[in-house]
Short mmCIF file of C-alpha atoms and ligand atoms in Angstrom, two decimals:
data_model
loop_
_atom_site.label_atom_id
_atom_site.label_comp_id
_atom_site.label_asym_id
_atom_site.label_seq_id
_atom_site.Cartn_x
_atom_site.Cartn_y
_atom_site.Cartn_z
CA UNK A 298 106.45 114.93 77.10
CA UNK A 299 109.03 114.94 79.93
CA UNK A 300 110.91 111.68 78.94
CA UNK A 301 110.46 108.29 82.19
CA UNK A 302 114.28 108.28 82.76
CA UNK A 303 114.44 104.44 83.81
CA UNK A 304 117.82 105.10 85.02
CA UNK A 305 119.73 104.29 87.85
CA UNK A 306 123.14 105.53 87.21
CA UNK A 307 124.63 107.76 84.35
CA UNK A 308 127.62 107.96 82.20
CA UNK A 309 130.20 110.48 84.22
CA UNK A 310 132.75 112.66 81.89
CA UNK A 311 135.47 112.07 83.93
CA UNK A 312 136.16 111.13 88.05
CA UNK A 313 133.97 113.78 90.24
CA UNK A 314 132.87 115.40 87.01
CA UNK A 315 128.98 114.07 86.41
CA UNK A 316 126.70 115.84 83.59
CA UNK A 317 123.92 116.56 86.42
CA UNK A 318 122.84 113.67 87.46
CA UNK A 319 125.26 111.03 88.70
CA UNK A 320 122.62 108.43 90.97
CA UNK A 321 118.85 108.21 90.89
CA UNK A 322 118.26 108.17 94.85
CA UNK A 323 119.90 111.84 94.58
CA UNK A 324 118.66 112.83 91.52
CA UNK A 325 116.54 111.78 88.39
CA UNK A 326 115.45 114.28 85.56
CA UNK A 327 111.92 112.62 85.71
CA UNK A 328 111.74 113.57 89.39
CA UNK A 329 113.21 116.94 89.24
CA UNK A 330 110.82 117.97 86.44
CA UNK A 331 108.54 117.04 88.50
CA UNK A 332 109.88 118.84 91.83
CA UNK A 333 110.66 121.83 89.58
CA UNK A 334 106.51 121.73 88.72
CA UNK A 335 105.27 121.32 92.21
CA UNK A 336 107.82 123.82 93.58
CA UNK A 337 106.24 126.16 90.54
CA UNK A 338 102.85 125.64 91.50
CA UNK A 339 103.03 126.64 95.06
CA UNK A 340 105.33 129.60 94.54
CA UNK A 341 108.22 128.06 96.22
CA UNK A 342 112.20 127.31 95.25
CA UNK A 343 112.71 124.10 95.87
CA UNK A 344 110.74 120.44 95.49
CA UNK A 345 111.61 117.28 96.88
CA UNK A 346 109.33 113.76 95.77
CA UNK A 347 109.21 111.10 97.78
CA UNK A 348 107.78 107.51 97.58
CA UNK A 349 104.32 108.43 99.58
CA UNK A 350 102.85 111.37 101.37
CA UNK A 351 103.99 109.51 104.78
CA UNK A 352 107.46 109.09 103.46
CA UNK A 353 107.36 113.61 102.48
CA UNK A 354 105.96 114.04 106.01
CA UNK A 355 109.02 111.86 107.43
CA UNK A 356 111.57 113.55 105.70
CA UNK A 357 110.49 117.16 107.82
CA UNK A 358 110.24 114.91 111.33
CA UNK A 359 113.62 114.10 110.63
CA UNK A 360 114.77 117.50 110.72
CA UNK A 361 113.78 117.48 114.17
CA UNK A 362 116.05 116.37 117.98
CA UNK A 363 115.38 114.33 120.53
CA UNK A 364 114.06 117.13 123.39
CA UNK A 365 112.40 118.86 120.25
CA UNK A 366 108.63 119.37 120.58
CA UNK A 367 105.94 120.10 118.24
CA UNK A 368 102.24 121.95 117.75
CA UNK A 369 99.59 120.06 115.64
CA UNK A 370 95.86 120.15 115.00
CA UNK A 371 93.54 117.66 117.08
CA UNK A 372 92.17 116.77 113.53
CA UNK A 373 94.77 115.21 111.48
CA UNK A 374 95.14 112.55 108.80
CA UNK A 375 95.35 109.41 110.79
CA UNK A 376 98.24 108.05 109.32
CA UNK A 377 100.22 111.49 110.41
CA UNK A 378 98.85 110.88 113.82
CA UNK A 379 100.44 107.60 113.66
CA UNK A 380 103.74 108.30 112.43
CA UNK A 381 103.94 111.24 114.76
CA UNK A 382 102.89 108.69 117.93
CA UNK A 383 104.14 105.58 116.78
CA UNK A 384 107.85 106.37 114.93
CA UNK A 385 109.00 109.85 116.42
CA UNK A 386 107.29 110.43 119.94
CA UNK A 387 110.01 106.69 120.82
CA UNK A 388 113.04 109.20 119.73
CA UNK A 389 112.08 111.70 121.75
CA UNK A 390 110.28 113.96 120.18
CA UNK A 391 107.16 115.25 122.01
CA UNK A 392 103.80 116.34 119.93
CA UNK A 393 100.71 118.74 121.34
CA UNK A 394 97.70 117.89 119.67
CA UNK A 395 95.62 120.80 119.73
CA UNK A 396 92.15 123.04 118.48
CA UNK A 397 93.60 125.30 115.68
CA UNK A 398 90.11 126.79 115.25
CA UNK A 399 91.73 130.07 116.82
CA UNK A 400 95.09 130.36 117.95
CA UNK A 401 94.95 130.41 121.70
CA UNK A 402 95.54 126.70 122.05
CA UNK A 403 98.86 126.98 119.97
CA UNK A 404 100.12 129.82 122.18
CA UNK A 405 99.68 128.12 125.30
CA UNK A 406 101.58 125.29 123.86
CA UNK A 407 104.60 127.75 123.02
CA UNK A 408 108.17 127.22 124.36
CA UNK A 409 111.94 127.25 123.93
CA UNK A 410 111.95 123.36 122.79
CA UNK A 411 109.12 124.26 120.13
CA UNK A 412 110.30 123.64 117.01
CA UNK A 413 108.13 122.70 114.47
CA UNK A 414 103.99 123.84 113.78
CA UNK A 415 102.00 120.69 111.62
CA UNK A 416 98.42 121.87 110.32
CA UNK A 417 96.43 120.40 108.07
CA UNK A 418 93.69 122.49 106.48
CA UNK A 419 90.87 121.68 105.51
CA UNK A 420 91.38 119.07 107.67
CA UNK A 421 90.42 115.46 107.38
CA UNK A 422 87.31 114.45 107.90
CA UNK A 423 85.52 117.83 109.44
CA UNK A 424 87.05 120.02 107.25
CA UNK A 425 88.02 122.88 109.65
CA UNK A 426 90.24 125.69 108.67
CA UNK A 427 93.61 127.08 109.87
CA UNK A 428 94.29 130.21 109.83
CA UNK A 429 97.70 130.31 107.77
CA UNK A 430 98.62 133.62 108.31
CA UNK A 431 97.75 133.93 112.24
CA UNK A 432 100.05 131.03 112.63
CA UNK A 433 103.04 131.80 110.60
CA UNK A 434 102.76 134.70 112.51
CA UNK A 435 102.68 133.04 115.59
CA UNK A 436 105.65 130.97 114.80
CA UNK A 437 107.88 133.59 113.79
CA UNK A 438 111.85 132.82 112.49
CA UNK A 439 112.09 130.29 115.20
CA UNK A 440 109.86 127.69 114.99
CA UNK A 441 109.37 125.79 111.48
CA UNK A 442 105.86 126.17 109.90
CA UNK A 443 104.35 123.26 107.74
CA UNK A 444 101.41 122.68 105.88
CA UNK A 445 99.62 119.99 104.31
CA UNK A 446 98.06 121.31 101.54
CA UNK A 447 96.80 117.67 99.76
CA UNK A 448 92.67 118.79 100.56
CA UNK A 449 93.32 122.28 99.23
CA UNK A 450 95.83 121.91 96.20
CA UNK A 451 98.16 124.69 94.80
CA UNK A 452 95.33 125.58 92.66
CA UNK A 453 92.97 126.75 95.65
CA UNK A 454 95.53 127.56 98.78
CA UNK A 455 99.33 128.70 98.53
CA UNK A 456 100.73 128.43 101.84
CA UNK A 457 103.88 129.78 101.48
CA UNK A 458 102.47 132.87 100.06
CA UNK A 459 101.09 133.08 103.45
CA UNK A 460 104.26 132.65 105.63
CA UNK A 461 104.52 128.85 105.22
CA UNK A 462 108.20 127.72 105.37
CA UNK A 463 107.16 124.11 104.03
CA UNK A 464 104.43 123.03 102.33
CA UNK A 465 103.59 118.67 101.53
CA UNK A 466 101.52 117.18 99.88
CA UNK A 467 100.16 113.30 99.66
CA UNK A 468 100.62 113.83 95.51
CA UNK A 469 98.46 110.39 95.39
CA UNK A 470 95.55 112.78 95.65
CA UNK A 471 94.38 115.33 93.56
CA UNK A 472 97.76 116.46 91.88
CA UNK A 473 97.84 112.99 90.46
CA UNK A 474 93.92 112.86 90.32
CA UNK A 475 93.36 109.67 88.89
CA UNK A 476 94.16 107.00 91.68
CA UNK A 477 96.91 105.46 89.58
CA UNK A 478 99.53 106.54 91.95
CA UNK A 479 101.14 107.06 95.80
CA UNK A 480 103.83 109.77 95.92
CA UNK A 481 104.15 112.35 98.26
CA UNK A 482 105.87 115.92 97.69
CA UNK A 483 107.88 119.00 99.89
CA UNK A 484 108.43 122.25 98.78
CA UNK A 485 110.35 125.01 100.39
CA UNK A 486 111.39 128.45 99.64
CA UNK A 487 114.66 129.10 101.95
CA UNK A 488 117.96 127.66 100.33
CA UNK A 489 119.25 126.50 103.78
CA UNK A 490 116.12 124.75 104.62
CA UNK A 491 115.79 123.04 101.10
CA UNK A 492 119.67 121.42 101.51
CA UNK A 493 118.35 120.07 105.09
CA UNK A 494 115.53 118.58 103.16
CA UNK A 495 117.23 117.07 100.25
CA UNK A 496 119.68 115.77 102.75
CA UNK A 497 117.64 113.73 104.55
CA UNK A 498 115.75 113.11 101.33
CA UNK A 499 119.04 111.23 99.89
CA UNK A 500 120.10 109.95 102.94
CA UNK A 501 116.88 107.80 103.77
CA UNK A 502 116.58 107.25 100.40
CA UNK A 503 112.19 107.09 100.18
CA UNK A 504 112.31 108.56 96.97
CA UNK A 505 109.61 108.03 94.13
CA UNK A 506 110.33 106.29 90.96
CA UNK A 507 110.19 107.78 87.72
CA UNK A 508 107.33 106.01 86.23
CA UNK A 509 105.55 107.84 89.24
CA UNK A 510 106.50 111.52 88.77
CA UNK A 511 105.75 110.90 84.93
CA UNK A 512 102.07 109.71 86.21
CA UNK A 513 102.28 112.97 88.55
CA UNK A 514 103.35 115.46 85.92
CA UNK A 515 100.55 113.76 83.60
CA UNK A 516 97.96 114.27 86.37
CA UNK A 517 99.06 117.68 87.08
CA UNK A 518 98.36 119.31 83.61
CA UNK A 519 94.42 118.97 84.11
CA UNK A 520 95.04 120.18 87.82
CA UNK A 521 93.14 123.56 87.44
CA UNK A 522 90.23 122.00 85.13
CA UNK A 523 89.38 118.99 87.04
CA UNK A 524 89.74 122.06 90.46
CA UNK A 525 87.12 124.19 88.93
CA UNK A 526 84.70 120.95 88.43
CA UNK A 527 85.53 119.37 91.72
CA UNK A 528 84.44 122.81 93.36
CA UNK A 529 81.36 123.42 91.18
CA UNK A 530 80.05 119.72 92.22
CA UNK A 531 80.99 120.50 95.59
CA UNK A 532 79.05 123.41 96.07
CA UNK A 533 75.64 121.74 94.20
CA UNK A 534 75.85 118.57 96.40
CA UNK A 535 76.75 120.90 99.94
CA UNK A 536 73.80 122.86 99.41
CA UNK A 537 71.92 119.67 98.25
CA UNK A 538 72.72 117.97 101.98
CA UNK A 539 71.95 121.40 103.55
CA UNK A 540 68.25 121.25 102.55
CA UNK A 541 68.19 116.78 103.34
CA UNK A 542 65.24 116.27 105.88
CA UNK A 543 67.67 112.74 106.71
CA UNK A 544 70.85 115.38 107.40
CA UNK A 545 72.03 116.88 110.61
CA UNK A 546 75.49 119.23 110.02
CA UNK A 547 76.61 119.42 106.77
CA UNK A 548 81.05 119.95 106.79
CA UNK A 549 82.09 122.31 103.62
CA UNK A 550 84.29 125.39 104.16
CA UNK A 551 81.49 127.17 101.34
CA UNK A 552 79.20 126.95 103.62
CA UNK A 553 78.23 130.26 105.78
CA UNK A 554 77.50 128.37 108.26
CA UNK A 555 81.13 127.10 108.57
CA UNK A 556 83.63 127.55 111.55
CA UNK A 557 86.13 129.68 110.19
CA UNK A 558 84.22 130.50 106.91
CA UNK A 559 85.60 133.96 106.31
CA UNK A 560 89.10 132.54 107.24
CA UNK A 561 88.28 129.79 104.21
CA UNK A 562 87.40 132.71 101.98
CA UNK A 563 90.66 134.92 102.79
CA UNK A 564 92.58 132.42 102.18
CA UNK A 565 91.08 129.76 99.64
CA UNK A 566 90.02 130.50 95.95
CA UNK A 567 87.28 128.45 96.23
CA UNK A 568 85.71 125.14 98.66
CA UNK A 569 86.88 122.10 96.53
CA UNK A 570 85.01 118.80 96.77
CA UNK A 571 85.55 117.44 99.93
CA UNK A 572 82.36 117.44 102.03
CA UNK A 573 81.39 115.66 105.36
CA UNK A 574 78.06 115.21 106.59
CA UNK A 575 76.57 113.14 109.61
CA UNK A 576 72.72 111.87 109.69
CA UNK A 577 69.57 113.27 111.93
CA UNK A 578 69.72 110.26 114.92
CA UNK A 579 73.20 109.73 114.30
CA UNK A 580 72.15 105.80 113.79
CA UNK A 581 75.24 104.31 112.31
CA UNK A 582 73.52 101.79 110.32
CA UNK A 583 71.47 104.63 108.40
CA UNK A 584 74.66 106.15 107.66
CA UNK A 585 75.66 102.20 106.68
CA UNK A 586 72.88 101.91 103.97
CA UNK A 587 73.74 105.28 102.31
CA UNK A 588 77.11 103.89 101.98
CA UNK A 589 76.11 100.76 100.68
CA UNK A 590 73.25 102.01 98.41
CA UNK A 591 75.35 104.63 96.37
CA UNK A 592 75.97 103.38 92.75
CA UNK A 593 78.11 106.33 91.27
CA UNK A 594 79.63 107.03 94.17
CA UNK A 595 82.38 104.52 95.16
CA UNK A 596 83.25 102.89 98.69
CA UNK A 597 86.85 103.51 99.06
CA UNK A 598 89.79 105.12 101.61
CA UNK A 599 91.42 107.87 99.32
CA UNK A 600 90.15 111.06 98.05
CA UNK A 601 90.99 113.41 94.96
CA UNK A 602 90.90 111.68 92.30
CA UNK A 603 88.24 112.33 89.76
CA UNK A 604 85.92 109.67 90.52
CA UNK A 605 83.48 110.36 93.65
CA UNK A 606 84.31 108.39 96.46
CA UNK A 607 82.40 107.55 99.53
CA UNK A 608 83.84 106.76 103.25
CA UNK A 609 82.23 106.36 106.42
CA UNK A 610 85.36 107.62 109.05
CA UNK A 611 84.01 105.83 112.02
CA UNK A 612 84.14 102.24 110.14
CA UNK A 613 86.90 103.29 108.05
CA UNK A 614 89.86 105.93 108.07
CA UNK A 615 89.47 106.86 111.90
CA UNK A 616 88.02 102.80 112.97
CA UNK A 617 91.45 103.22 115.35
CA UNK A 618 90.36 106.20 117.24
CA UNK A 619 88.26 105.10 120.64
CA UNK A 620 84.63 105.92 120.14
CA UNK A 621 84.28 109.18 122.35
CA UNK A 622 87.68 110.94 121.40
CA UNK A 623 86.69 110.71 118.16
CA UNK A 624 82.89 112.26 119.00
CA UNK A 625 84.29 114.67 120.36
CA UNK A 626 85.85 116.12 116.85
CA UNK A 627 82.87 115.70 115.25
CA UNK A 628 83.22 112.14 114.04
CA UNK A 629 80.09 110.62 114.94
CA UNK A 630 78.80 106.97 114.03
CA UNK A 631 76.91 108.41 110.58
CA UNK A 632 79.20 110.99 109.68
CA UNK A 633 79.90 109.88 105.81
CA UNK A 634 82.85 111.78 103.85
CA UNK A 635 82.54 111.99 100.34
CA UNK A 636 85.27 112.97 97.89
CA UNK A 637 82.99 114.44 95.23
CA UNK A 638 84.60 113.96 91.83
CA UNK A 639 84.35 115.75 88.12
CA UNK A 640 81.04 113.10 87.25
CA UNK A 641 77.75 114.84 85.77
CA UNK A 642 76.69 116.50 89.38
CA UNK A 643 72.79 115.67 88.19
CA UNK A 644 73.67 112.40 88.30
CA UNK A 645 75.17 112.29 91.20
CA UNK A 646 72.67 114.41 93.10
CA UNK A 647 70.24 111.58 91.98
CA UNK A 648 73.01 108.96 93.45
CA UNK A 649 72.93 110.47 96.85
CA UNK A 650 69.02 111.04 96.78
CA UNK A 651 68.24 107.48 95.99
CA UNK A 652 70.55 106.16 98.51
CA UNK A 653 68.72 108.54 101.16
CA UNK A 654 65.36 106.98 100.27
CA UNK A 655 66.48 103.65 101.37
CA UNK A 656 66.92 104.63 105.10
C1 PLP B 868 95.83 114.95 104.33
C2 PLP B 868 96.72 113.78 104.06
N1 PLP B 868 98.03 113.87 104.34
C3 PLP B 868 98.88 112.85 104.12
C4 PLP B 868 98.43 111.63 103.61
C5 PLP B 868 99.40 110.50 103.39
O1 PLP B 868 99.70 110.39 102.04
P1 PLP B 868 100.04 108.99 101.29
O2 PLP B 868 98.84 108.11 101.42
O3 PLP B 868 100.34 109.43 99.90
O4 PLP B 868 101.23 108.42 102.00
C6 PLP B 868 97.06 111.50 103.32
C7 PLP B 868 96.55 110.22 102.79
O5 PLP B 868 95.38 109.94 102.83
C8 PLP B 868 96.19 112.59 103.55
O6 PLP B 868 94.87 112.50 103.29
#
């Protein structure tokens, strides 16, 4: 087992002449196993860790100018949203929210100060896809292209295989997979754009501790198993809610019936476990009792780890999002996200049905 190097400083040979390591904010062998893995995993070169997914997601904004502008999707993890509103639009920086269902919205967006592309995908809580490829396309040399992959996980989606330049994940999810941990991760392929990253990484200094990466590493071994199991329970419990008389629209990439299905099946192995789904009447306290009536299921924020969780957005992760913005993306008063977990699926299907009965 990759050894927890509790270590701040280390022993130096002689002045200027370190044996690799020299200070843990630049560099700890517990961290860079771990940055080596990650970077592994997603077919890059280089990994950075950091103390949260916000504080990875930071570390890019920061390689950004005042004047600079960038392209994101109108869906987006909330706390992105805020950083991106709240912390960088006050140094100048200006951000286009936008539909990345196609790619017309992004073009029209397009100009000399562009300089950076955000998508999430799937994204949070509607689960729509990007298409990877269109936009790295799109953004060409020129303009950097970042994905967070936390929903979709090396083991389903490789970004950078699909003209990426930087991939992040929120590493408290299902790389770590067993909600024991917060740590967020970057990887990159291009040497110059990796020594921008672990500049700012040292500078600012958000980096994770070691006891962290170990947890991360640990987490990471049973990646591909607790993948498969996520997806298989996904898939039973989507087509489960598909054929609900209390449903309305189901959210799972599987599904046919999916915007950008074939998209999802170009460019993801499989669906995973993340599912959405909002109630016939949209009557938020139906949606309410469900959440309060599961027993395996678990009310939580968070997702990925390998017990289900259960979330209702509106009350929840997107509460600070006015009422009819958030409609408008699909997240309705009863829309209930569930992060379906590696459980017995019959006993969760039995979970969700008895909950149903009680509305
Ligand atoms: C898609 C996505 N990106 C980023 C983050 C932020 O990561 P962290 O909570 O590790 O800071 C989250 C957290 O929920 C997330 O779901």
């Amino acid at each position: 087992m990759t050894p927890i190097y509790q270590t701040s400083t280390y022993v130096q040979n002689e002045v200027g002449v370190h044996k690799g390591f020299a200070y843990s904010r630049t560099g700890n062998p517990t961290r860079s196993a771990l940055e080596a893995n990650v970077a592994a995993l997603e077919n890059g070169e280089f990994g950075a860790a950091y103390g949260s997914g916000m504080a990875a997601i930071d570390g890019v904004l920061k390689m950004l100018k005042p004047g600079d502008e960038v392209i994101t999707t109108n869906d987006l993890y909330g706390g992105t949203y805020r950083i991106f509103k709240t912390i960088f639009e006050q140094y100048g920086i200006k951000f286009h929210f936008v539909s990345m269902s196609g790619t017309e919205a992004i073009k029209e967006k397009i100009n000399a100060n562009t300089k950076l592309i955000w998508v999430e995908t799937p994204t949070n809580p509607t689960m729509q896809i990007v298409d990877i490829k269109a936009i790295a396309e799109l953004a060409g040399k020129d303009i950097l292209f970042a994905v967070d992959n936390t929903f979709a996980t090396p083991y389903l989606q490789t970004p950078l295989d699909l003209g990426a330049d930087i991939v992040m994940h929120s590493a408290t999810k299902y790389l770590g997979g067993h909600s024991d941990v917060v740590l967020g991760i970057l990887v990159v392929k291009d040497e110059v754009l990796a020594k921008e990253m672990y500049r700012i990484q040292n500078s600012s200094g958000a980096i994770c501790g070691p006891m962290d990466a170990f947890l991360v590493l640990r987490g990471i071994k049973t990646l591909h198993l607790r993948m498969k199991q996520h997806c298989i329970n996904g898939k039973e419990i989507a087509q489960f809610l598909v054929g609900h008389p209390a449903v309305d629209k189901v959210y799972w990439p599987g599904l046919e019936s999916h915007t950008n299905h074939e998209v999802a099946k170009g460019q993801m192995k499989d669906f995973g476990g993340m599912i959405s789904f909002s109630l016939l009447g949209d009557n938020k306290e139906d949606a309410l009792n469900v959440v309060k009536h599961v027993k395996i299921f678990t009310l939580a924020e968070s997702l990925g780890g390998v017990e289900s969780l259960i979330g209702h957005p509106a009350t929840m992760t997107h509460a600070a999002i006015p009422r009819e913005e958030r409609q408008k993306t699909g997240v309705v008063d009863s829309l209930i996200r569930l992060s379906v977990g590696i459980e017995d699926v019959d006993d969760l299907l039995e979970d969700l049905a008895q909950a149903f009965d009680t509305i």
